[in-house]
CSV table of C-alpha atoms in Angstrom, one decimal:
chain,number,residue,atom,x,y,z
A,1,UNK,CA,-16.7,-149.9,-31.4
A,2,UNK,CA,-16.3,-153.0,-29.2
A,3,UNK,CA,-14.4,-152.8,-25.9
A,4,UNK,CA,-10.7,-153.5,-26.6
A,5,UNK,CA,-10.6,-155.9,-23.7
A,6,UNK,CA,-13.0,-158.2,-25.4
A,7,UNK,CA,-10.5,-158.8,-28.2
A,8,UNK,CA,-7.7,-160.1,-25.9
A,9,UNK,CA,-7.3,-162.3,-22.9
A,10,UNK,CA,-5.8,-159.4,-21.0
A,11,UNK,CA,-8.0,-157.1,-19.0
A,12,UNK,CA,-7.6,-154.3,-16.6
A,13,UNK,CA,-8.4,-156.5,-13.6
A,14,UNK,CA,-7.8,-160.2,-12.8
A,15,UNK,CA,-11.3,-161.7,-12.5
A,16,UNK,CA,-13.9,-160.9,-9.8
A,17,UNK,CA,-12.7,-159.1,-6.7
A,18,UNK,CA,-13.5,-160.3,-3.2
A,19,UNK,CA,-12.7,-157.7,-0.6
A,20,UNK,CA,-14.1,-159.7,2.4
A,21,UNK,CA,-10.7,-161.3,3.0
A,22,UNK,CA,-8.9,-157.9,3.6
A,23,UNK,CA,-8.1,-156.7,7.1
A,24,UNK,CA,-9.2,-153.2,8.2
A,25,UNK,CA,-5.6,-152.0,7.6
A,26,UNK,CA,-5.4,-153.6,4.2
A,27,UNK,CA,-8.7,-152.0,3.2
A,28,UNK,CA,-7.3,-148.6,4.3
A,29,UNK,CA,-4.1,-149.1,2.3
A,30,UNK,CA,-6.1,-150.3,-0.7
A,31,UNK,CA,-8.3,-147.3,-0.5
A,32,UNK,CA,-5.3,-144.9,-0.4
A,33,UNK,CA,-3.7,-146.8,-3.3
A,34,UNK,CA,-6.4,-145.4,-5.5
A,35,UNK,CA,-4.8,-141.9,-5.2
A,36,UNK,CA,-1.5,-143.2,-6.6
A,37,UNK,CA,0.8,-142.5,-3.7
A,38,UNK,CA,4.3,-144.0,-3.5
A,39,UNK,CA,5.2,-146.4,-0.7
A,40,UNK,CA,7.0,-143.6,1.1
A,41,UNK,CA,3.9,-141.4,0.9
A,42,UNK,CA,1.8,-144.2,2.3
A,43,UNK,CA,4.4,-144.9,5.0
A,44,UNK,CA,4.3,-141.3,6.2
A,45,UNK,CA,0.5,-140.9,6.0
A,46,UNK,CA,-0.2,-144.1,7.9
A,47,UNK,CA,2.8,-143.8,10.2
A,48,UNK,CA,4.2,-147.2,9.4
A,49,UNK,CA,7.4,-148.4,7.8
A,50,UNK,CA,7.8,-148.7,4.0
A,51,UNK,CA,8.5,-152.4,4.6
A,52,UNK,CA,5.1,-152.7,6.3
A,53,UNK,CA,3.5,-150.9,3.4
A,54,UNK,CA,5.1,-153.3,0.9
A,55,UNK,CA,3.9,-156.2,3.0
A,56,UNK,CA,0.3,-154.8,3.0
A,57,UNK,CA,0.4,-154.3,-0.7
A,58,UNK,CA,1.7,-157.8,-1.3
A,59,UNK,CA,-1.1,-159.3,0.8
A,60,UNK,CA,-3.7,-157.1,-1.0
A,61,UNK,CA,-2.6,-158.3,-4.4
A,62,UNK,CA,-2.8,-161.9,-3.2
A,63,UNK,CA,-6.2,-161.6,-1.5
A,64,UNK,CA,-7.8,-159.6,-4.4
A,65,UNK,CA,-6.3,-161.8,-7.0
A,66,UNK,CA,-4.5,-159.0,-8.8
A,67,UNK,CA,-1.1,-159.0,-10.3
A,68,UNK,CA,0.0,-155.4,-10.2
A,69,UNK,CA,-0.2,-152.3,-8.1
A,70,UNK,CA,-2.0,-150.5,-10.9
A,71,UNK,CA,-4.7,-153.2,-10.8
A,72,UNK,CA,-5.0,-152.8,-7.1
A,73,UNK,CA,-5.5,-149.0,-7.6
A,74,UNK,CA,-8.2,-149.7,-10.1
A,75,UNK,CA,-9.9,-152.0,-7.6
A,76,UNK,CA,-9.7,-149.1,-5.1
A,77,UNK,CA,-11.4,-146.8,-7.5
A,78,UNK,CA,-14.1,-149.2,-8.7
A,79,UNK,CA,-14.9,-150.4,-5.2
A,80,UNK,CA,-14.5,-147.1,-3.3
A,81,UNK,CA,-17.9,-147.2,-1.7
A,82,UNK,CA,-17.2,-150.7,-0.2
A,83,UNK,CA,-13.8,-149.6,1.1
A,84,UNK,CA,-14.5,-146.1,2.5
A,85,UNK,CA,-16.0,-146.0,6.0
A,86,UNK,CA,-17.4,-142.4,5.4
A,87,UNK,CA,-21.0,-142.4,4.1
A,88,UNK,CA,-20.7,-138.7,3.0
A,89,UNK,CA,-17.3,-139.1,1.3
A,90,UNK,CA,-16.9,-136.7,-1.6
A,91,UNK,CA,-15.4,-139.5,-3.7
A,92,UNK,CA,-18.4,-141.7,-3.3
A,93,UNK,CA,-19.6,-143.4,-6.5
A,94,UNK,CA,-23.1,-143.7,-5.2
A,95,UNK,CA,-23.8,-140.0,-5.8
A,96,UNK,CA,-22.7,-140.2,-9.4
A,97,UNK,CA,-21.9,-142.5,-12.2
A,98,UNK,CA,-19.1,-145.2,-12.0
A,99,UNK,CA,-15.8,-144.2,-13.6
A,100,UNK,CA,-16.3,-146.6,-16.5
A,101,UNK,CA,-19.7,-147.7,-17.7
A,102,UNK,CA,-19.2,-150.1,-20.6
A,103,UNK,CA,-22.7,-149.5,-21.9
A,104,UNK,CA,-22.1,-145.7,-22.2
A,105,UNK,CA,-19.1,-146.1,-24.6
A,106,UNK,CA,-17.0,-143.5,-22.9
A,107,UNK,CA,-15.0,-143.0,-19.7
A,108,UNK,CA,-16.3,-140.3,-17.3
A,109,UNK,CA,-14.1,-138.0,-15.4
A,110,UNK,CA,-15.5,-139.1,-12.0
């Protein structure tokens, strides 16, 4: 069965992702977005205002070329090892397989 994304112009992400333009704080916010927190949860965790969280997310979307918060969360998951400063993080993709390997034909529960 072919990948459904090949049959449409829509995909889970908007083109290639360049993380080099993100500030350290934007990288931190993007990494945390992968866990699906609300703006309020991010605000409390990072000890910043919700307005600042929204500003960071807006800049992350622009700089990564994504259109939605969900796409940013996917970028976070797929690029975790580039975003996470901890070499021994339990969520590291280097130790296992990526969350989606198009060649494998199934999505793993990474």
